[in-house]
XYZ file of C-alpha atoms in Angstrom:
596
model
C -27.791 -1.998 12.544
C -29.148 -4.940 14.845
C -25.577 -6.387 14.613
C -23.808 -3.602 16.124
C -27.089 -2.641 19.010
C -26.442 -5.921 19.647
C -22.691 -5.947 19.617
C -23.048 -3.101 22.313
C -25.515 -4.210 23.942
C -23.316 -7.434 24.789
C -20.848 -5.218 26.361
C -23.021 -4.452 29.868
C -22.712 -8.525 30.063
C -19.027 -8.350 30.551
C -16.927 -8.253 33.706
C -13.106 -7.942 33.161
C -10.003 -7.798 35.189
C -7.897 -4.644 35.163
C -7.848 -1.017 35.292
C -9.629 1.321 32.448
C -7.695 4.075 30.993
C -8.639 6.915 33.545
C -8.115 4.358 36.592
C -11.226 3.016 37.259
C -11.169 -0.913 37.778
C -12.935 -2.197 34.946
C -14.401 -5.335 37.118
C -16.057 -2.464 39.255
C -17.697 -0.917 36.662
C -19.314 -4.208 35.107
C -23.163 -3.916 35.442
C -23.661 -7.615 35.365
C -21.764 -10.318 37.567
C -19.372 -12.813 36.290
C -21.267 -15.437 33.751
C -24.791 -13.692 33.816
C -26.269 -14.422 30.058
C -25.442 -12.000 27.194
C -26.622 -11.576 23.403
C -24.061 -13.441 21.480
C -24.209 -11.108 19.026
C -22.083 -13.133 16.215
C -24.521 -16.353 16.857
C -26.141 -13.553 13.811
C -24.245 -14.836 11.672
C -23.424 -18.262 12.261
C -20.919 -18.715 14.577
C -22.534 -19.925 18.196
C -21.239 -18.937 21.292
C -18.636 -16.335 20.069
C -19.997 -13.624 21.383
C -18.050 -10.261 19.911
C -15.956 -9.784 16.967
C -14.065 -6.937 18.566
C -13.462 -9.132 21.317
C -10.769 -11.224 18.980
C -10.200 -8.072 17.254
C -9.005 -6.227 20.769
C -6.918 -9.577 21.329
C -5.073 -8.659 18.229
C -4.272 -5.580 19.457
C -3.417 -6.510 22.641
C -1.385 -9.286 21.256
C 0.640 -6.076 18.993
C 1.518 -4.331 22.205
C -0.678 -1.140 21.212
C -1.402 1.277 23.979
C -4.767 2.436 24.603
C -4.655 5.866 21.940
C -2.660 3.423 19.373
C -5.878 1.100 19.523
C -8.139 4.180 18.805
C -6.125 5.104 15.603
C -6.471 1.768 14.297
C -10.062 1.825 14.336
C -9.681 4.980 13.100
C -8.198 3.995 10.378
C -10.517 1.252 9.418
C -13.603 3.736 9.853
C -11.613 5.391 6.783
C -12.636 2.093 4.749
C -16.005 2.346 5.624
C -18.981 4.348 3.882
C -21.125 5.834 6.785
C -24.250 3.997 8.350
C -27.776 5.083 8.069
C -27.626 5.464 12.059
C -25.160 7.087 14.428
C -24.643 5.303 17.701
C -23.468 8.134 19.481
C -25.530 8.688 23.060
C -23.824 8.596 26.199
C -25.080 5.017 26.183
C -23.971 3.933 23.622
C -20.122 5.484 24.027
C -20.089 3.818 28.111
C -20.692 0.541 26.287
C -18.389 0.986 24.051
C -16.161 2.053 26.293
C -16.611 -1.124 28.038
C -15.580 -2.705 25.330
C -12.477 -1.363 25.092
C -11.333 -1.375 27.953
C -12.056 -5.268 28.414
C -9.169 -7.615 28.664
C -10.128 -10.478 25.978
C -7.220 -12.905 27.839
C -9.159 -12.880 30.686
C -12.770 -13.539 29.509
C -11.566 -16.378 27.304
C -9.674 -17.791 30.648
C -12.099 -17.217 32.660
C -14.772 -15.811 31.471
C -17.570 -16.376 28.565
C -15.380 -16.287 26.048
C -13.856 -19.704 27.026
C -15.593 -21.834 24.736
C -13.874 -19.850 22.026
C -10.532 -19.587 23.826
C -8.369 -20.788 20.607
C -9.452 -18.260 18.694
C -8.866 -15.410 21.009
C -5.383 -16.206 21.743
C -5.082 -17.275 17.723
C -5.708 -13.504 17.403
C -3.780 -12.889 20.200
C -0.361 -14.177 18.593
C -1.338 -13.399 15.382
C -0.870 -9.647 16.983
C 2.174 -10.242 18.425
C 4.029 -11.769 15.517
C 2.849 -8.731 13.212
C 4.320 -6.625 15.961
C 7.723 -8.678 15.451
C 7.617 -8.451 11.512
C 7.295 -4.890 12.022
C 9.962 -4.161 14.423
C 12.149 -6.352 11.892
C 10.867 -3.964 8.509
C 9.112 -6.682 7.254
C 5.996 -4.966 6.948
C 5.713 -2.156 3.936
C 2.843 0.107 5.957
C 2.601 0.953 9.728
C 1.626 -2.027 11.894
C -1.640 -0.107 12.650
C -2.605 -0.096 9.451
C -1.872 -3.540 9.000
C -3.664 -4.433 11.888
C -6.865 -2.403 10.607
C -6.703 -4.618 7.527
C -6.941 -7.803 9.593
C -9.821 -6.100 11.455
C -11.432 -5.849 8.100
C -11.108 -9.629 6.961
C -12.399 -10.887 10.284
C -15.297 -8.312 10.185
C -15.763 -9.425 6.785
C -15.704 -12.799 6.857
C -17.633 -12.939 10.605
C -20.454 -10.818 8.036
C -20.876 -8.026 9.813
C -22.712 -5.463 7.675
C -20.475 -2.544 6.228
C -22.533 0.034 7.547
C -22.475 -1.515 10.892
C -18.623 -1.881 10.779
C -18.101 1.793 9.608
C -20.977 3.058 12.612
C -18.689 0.666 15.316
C -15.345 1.783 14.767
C -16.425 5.582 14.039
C -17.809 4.878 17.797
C -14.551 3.549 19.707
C -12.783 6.093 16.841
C -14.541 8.926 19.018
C -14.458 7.187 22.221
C -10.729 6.842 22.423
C -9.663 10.385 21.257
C -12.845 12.699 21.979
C -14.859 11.238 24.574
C -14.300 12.972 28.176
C -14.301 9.769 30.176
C -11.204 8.591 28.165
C -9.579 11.988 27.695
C -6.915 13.711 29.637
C -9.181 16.786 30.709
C -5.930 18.517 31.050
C -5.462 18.536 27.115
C -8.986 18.533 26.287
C -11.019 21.430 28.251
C -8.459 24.086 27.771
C -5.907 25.574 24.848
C -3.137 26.012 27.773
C -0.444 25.844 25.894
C 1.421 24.997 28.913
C -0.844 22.214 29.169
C -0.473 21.043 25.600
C 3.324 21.091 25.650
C 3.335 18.887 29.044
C 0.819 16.594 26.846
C 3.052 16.335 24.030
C 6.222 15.528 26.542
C 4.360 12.452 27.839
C 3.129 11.144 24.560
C 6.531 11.893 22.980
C 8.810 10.281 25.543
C 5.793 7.412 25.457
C 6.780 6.849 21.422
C 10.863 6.845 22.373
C 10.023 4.064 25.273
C 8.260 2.230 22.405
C 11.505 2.383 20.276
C 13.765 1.781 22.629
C 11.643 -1.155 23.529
C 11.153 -2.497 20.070
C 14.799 -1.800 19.121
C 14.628 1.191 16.847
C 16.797 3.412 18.872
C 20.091 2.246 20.605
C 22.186 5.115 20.698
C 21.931 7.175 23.957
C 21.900 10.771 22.109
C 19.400 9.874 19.278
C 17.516 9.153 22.184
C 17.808 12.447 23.638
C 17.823 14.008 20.677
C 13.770 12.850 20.074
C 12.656 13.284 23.511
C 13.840 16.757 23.387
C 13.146 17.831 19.821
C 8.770 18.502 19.992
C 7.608 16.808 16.374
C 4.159 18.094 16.435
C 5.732 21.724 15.646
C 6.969 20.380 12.430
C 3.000 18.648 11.745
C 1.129 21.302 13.191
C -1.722 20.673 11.534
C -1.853 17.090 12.482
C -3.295 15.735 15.880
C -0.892 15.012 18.952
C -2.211 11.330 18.918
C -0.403 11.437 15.147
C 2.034 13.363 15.724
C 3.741 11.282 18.542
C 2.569 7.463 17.027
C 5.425 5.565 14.708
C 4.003 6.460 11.278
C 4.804 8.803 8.408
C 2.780 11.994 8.224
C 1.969 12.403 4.345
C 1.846 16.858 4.086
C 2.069 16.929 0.502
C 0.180 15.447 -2.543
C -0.078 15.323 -6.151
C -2.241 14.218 -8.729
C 0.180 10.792 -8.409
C -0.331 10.281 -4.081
C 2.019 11.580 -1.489
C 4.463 13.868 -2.556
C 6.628 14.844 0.709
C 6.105 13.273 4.210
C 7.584 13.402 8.172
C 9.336 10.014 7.900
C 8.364 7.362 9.988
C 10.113 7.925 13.297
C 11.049 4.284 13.488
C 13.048 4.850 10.178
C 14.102 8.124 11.281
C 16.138 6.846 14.407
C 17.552 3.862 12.148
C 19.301 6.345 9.787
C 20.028 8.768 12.310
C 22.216 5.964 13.720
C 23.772 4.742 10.477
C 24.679 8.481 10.076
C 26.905 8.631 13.903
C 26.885 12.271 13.691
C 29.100 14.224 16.568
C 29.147 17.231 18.501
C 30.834 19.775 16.172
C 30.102 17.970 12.435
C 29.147 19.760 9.120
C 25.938 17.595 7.453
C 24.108 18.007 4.487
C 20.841 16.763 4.079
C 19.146 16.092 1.043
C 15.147 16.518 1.742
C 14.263 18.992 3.851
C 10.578 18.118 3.838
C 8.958 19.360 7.425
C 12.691 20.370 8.858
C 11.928 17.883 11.689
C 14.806 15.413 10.781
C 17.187 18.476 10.120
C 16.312 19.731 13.979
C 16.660 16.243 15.199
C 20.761 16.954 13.013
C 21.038 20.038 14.662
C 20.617 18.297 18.033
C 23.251 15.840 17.360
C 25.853 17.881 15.469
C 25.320 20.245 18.602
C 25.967 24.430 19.483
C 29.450 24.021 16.914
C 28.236 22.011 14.450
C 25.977 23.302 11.460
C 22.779 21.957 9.045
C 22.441 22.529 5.640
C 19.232 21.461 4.326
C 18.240 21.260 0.958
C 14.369 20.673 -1.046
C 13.254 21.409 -4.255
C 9.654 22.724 -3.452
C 9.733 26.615 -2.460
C 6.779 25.738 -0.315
C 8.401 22.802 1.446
C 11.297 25.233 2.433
C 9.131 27.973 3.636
C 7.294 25.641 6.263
C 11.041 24.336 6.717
C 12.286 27.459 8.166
C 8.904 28.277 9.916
C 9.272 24.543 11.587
C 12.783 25.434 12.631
C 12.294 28.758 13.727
C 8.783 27.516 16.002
C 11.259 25.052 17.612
C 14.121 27.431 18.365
C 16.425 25.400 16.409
C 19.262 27.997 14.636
C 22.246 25.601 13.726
C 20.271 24.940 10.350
C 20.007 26.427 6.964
C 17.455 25.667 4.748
C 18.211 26.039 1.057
C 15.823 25.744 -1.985
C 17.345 23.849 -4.917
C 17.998 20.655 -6.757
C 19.029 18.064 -4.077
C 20.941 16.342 -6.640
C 23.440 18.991 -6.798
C 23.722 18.931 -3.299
C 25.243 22.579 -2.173
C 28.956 23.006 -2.677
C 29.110 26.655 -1.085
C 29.272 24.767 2.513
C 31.380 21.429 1.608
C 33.539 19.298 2.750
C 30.422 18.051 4.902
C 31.468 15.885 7.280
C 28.047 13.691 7.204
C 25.381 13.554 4.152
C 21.651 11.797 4.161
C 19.312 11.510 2.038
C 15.859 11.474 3.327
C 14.469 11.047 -0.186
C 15.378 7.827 -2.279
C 17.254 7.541 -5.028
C 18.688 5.294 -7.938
C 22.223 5.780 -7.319
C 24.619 8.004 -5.672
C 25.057 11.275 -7.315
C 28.816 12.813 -8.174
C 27.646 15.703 -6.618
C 27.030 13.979 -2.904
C 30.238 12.040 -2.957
C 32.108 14.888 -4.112
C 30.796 17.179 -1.396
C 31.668 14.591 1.413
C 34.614 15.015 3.398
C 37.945 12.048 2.530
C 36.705 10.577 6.348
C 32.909 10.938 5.833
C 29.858 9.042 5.582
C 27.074 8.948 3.228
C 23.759 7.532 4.444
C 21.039 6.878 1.421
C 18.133 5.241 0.604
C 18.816 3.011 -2.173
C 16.184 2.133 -4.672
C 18.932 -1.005 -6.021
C 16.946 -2.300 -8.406
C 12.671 -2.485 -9.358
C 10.841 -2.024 -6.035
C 13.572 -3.089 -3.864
C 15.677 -0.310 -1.747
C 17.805 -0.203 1.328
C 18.832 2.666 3.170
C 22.913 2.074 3.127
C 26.081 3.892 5.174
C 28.594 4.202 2.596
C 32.324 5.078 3.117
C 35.119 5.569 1.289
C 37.630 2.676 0.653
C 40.147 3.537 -2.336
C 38.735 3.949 -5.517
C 35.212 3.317 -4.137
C 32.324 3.366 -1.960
C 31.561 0.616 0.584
C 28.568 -0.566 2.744
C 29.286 0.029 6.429
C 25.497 -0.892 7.431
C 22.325 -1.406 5.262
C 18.680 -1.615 6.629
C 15.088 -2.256 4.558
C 13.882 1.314 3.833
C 11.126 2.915 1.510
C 11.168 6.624 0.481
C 9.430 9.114 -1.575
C 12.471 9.332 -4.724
C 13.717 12.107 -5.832
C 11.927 14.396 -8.582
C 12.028 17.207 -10.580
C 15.814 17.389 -11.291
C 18.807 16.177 -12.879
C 19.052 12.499 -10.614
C 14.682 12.268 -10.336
C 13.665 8.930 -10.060
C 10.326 8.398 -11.641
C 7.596 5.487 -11.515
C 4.739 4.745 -12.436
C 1.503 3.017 -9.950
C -0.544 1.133 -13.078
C -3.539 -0.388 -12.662
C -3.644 -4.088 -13.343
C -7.628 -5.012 -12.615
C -10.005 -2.760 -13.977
C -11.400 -2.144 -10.457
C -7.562 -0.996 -9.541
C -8.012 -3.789 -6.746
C -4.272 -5.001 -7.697
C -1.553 -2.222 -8.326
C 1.883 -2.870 -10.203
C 4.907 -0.418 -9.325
C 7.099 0.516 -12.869
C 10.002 1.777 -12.386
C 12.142 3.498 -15.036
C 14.361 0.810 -16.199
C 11.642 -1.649 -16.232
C 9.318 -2.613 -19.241
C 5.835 -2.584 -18.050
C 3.020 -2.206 -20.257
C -0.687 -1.877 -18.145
C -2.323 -2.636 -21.732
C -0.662 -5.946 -22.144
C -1.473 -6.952 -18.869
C -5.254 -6.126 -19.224
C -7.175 -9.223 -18.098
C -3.918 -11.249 -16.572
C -5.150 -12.138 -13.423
C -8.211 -13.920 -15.216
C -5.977 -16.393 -16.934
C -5.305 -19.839 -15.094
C -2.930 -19.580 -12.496
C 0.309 -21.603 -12.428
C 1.636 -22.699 -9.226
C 4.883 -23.201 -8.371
C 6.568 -24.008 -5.409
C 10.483 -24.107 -4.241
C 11.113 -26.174 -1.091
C 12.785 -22.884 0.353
C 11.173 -22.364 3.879
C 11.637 -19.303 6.392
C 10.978 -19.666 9.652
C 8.372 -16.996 11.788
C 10.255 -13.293 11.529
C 12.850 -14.234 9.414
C 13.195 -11.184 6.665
C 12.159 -11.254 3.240
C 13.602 -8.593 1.802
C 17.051 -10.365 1.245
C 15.095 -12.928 -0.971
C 13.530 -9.941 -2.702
C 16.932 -8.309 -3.216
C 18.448 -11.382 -5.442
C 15.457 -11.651 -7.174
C 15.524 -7.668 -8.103
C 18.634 -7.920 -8.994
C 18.569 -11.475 -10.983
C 15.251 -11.618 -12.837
C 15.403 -9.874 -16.392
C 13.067 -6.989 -15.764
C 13.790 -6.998 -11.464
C 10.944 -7.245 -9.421
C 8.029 -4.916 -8.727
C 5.774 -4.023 -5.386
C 2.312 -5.134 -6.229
C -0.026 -3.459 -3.762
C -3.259 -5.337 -3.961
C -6.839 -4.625 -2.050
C -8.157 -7.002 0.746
C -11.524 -7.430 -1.741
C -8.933 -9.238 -4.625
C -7.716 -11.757 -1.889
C -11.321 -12.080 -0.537
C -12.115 -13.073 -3.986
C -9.671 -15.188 -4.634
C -8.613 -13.249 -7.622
C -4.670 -12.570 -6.002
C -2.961 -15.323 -3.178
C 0.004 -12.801 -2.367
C 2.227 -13.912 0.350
C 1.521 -10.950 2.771
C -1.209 -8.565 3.809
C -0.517 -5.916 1.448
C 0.157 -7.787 -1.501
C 2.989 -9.163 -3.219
C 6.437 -8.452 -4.769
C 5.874 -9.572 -8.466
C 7.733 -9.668 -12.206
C 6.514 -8.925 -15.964
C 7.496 -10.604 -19.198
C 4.858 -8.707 -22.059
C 1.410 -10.028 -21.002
C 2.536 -12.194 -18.492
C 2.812 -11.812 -14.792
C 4.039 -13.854 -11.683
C 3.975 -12.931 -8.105
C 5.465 -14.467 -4.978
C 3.210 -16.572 -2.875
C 3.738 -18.353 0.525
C 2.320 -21.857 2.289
C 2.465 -22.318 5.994
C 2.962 -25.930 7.573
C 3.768 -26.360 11.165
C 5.456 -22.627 11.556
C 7.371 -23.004 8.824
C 6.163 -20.787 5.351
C 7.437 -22.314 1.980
C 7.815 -19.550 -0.821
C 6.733 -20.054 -3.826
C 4.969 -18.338 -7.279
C 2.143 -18.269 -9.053
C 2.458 -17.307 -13.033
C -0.970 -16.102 -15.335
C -0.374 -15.218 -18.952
C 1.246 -16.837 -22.141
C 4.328 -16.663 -20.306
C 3.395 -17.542 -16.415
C 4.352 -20.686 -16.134
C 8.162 -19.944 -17.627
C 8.102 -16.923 -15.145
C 6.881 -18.543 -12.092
C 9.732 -21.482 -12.428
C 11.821 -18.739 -13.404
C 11.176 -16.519 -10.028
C 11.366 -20.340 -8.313
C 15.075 -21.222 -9.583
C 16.642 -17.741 -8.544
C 15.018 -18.321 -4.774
C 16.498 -21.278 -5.375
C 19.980 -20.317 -6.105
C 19.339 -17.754 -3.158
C 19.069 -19.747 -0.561
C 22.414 -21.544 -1.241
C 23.458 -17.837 -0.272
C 21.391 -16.814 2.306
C 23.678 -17.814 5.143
C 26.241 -14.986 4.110
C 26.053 -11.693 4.883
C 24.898 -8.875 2.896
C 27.465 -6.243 1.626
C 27.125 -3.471 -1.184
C 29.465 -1.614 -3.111
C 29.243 1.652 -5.295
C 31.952 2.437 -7.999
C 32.111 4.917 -10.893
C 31.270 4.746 -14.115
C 33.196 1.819 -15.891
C 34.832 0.627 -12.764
C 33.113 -2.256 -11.397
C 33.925 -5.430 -11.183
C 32.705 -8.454 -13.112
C 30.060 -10.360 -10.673
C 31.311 -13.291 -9.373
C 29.137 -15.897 -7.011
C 26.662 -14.806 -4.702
C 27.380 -11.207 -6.629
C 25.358 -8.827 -8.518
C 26.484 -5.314 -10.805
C 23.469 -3.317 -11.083
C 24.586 -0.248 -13.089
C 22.951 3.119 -13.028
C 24.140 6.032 -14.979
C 25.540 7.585 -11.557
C 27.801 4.016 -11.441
C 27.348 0.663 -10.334
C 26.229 -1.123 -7.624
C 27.909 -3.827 -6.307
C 25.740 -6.402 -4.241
C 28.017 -9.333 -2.575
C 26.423 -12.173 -0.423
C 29.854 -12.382 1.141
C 30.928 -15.714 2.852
């Protein structure tokens, strides 16, 4: 606990340049002038001079672009990672230091300030922030940026050796600063129920998340633009926090004994099908998924006063909140039905538009069937193992073709006649490294009991992407290539810490099973420029790993091309040629074309 008094305590020794949340100039509220002696807390633990490990950590941050209630949730989310502390640094003390904190620009002190002997590392943190913010805006990161970003805060903490109970007391601190504490808190929203007051709240923060899309490019169309700054998402979560409601992540509402069952998409994803989707004024659309009812409203919106929403879920529950959503908003263009999304709902086609806001293994008969000659289809496509797009499809003769394709991830469908199962297995007896099995893959968790203890096998390809370039085309041919596809391998930050796992991102890894043999993709960096490779454990791990390493090979002749997909019925597809893979599903086929 002397770490974070200490950490605190360092905060009354900082003067900073800008204004504070509520107005106040932060440089007039410094109790100490410019370059007056402070604790360096972190000379603790062996690293002179560097004063505060939030101060990099707030340069990350910064570096992301995260407003000020964005920055609380982070912490907010690492305090979830955290068991409590023995003490609770909670006085009114305590919280102005903290809010100090904060509020302090980390730019400036390591300009100008005392941070300047340790300047590389702040603005280290400070672009490592902003290129996480560009992998995100370009899908390349499988969770919300914040919660990549609290992972990051957790290495440094980590490896700086900060005590766990003193991390979990110091971000439970700025967790309560940001969101509770009056002198950070719009009294407006915080001292009364108005509800006038609370819808005015959740205008601001709501238009505040459609600047941030428009901004990062996740909403180009005019009216899906109006159609979120006018449609009010926190009646569809009402159980969840306006900070929450109105931030780019998923809202999980419904769980099973497997994890989240049913969520309010991310709205990031939302606008990007919404747009591959082009409904009109006046257009019939089915939607498979009704979860909260918030994307049907945001349908309703667009298909306008003559157009009409069907809505479809399998979970009587799920369609009760639906309607109560719907009806809370004053939204009555939609009807929500309970049923078997599969079978879609012929009583209202020819629909002129169809989505799918679940994902799903292939395109069922039912869907195309119930789309009009001229529609569109929008779904999220689990192609093959982990790997899924969310893909426009229109009609072209005999078959289905791509008109747009993004990187997607979606709860799949269940309980029906399309469900797509899988299975989370446990690959370290701690659970620190996950394996995804999906239900044309063989996986067996028993025969892989113990892999990750075997020697690893490195091997690397000479394929190099540059900083934001995607992955997920590399992760496509490889799906769709390797014998039994390719599988999302979550893994925890303690298994990279202990140099059990070397996955190529944050998360983890995308990775492929022969029996009792695993390999996994990894990733070197020289000069800007990462090299993929993969590492192999088990009887097998070597074959596997120069296995995984000739099809990224064989890629990136390719990669140049564009991406196009194809659907076709049963016994109808093609024979692959180059660059082309037939991925068949007992819906059809899929046809996936890197087409010069």
């Amino acid at each position: 606990m002397n770490a974070a008094k200490n950490i605190l305590a360092a905060g009354q020794a900082v003067t900073a340049c800008g204004d504070l949340p509520d107005g106040r100039s932060a440089k007039q509220e410094s109790a100490f002038p410019q370059g007056e002696a402070h604790q360096p807390a972190l000379e603790l633990v062996g690293i002179p001079g560097f004063n505060r490990g939030e101060d990099v950590n707030s340069a990350l941050q910064q570096g992301a672009g995260l407003d000020w209630y964005e920055k609380g949730d982070v912490w907010a989310k690492f305090a979830c990672h955290r068991q409590p502390g023995t003490q609770v640094l909670s006085g009114e003390q305590q919280r102005r230091k903290m809010y100090r904190l904060l509020a302090t620009d980390p730019m400036w002190l390591a300009d100008n300030g005392p941070l300047s002997p340790v300047r590389q590392w702040v603005h280290a943190y400070a672009s490592a922030g902003k290129d996480l913010a560009e992998l995100a805006h370009h899908g390349r990161l499988d969770r919300g940026l914040r919660a990549v970003l609290a992972h990051h805060v957790l290495f440094a903490w980590n490896r700086l050796g900060l005590p766990y109970q003193d991390q979990k007391t110091l971000s439970e601190l700025a967790r309560e600063v940001v969101f509770t504490d009056p002198m950070t808190t719009d009294q407006t929203t915080t001292a009364t129920s108005d509800a006038g007051s609370t819808d005015d709240e959740a205008r601001r923060r709501r238009n505040g998340l459609v600047d941030q899309l428009r901004e990062q490019g996740r909403i180009s169309d005019d009216r899906v633009e109006q159609a979120v700054r006018e449609t009010p998402r926190h009646l569809f979560v009402p159980n969840t926090p306006l900070t929450e409601a109105y931030t780019n992540d998923a809202v999980y509402t419904k769980h099973d004994d497997t994890g989240a069952i049913s969520a309010a998409s991310q709205p990031g994803i939302v606008t990007m099908m919404l747009e591959q989707l082009h409904v009109t004024e006046g257009r019939q659309v089915l939607e498979i998924g009704a979860g909260t009812g918030y994307n049907a409203a945001l349908l309703a919106h667009l298909a306008g006063p003559d157009g009409h929403v069907t809505t479809i879920d399998v979970d009587d529950d799920l369609v009760t909140d639906a309607r109560t959503h719907l009806a809370n908003a004053e939204v009555d263009n939609v009807e929500v039905i309970l049923g078997d999304g599969a079978l879609g709902h012929p009583d209202g086609a020819p629909y002129d538009r169809v989505i799918a806001t679940v994902g799903a293994a292939g395109l069922p008969e039912a869907w195309r069937n119930q789309t009009a000659h001229s529609g569109r289809l929008v779904v999220p496509v689990r192609i093959a193992g982990s790997v899924a797009r969310s893909i426009a499809f229109e009609r072209c003769g005999d078959h289905w073709t791509s008109v747009d394709s993004q990187l997607c991830g979606f709860m799949p469908l269940r309980a029906g006649v399309a469900d797509d199962p899988r299975r989370i297995l446990e690959i370290t007896e701690d659970a620190s490294v996950q394996l995804y099995a999906h239900c044309e893959q063989d996986i067996d968790a028993r025969a892989l009991a113990g892999v990750l203890d075997t020697p690893a096998q490195e091997v690397w390809t000479g394929v190099e992407f540059v900083k934001a370039e995607p992955l997920d085309p590399v992760w496509l041919w490889l799906a769709c290539a390797l014998p039994n596809s390719l599988s999302r391998m979550p893994v925890h930050p303690n298994a990279i810490d202990s140099g059990l796992v070397s996955p190529m991102l944050g998360w983890g890894s995308m990775a492929t099973v022969d029996g009792s043999s695993l390999a996994y993709l990894t990733m070197r960096v020289d000069q800007g420029r990462h090299e993929i490779g993969a590492i192999g454990h088990g009887p097998a791990g070597t074959s596997l790993a120069e296995t995984m390493a000739h099809e990224i090979a064989t890629w990136s002749q390719y990669r140049s091309r564009s991406l196009g997909f194809a659907f076709h019925s049963r016994g109808t597809a093609p024979e692959p040629g180059p660059g082309q893979h037939v991925i068949t599903r007992p819906s059809g086929s899929f046809t996936v074309t890197w087409q010069a």
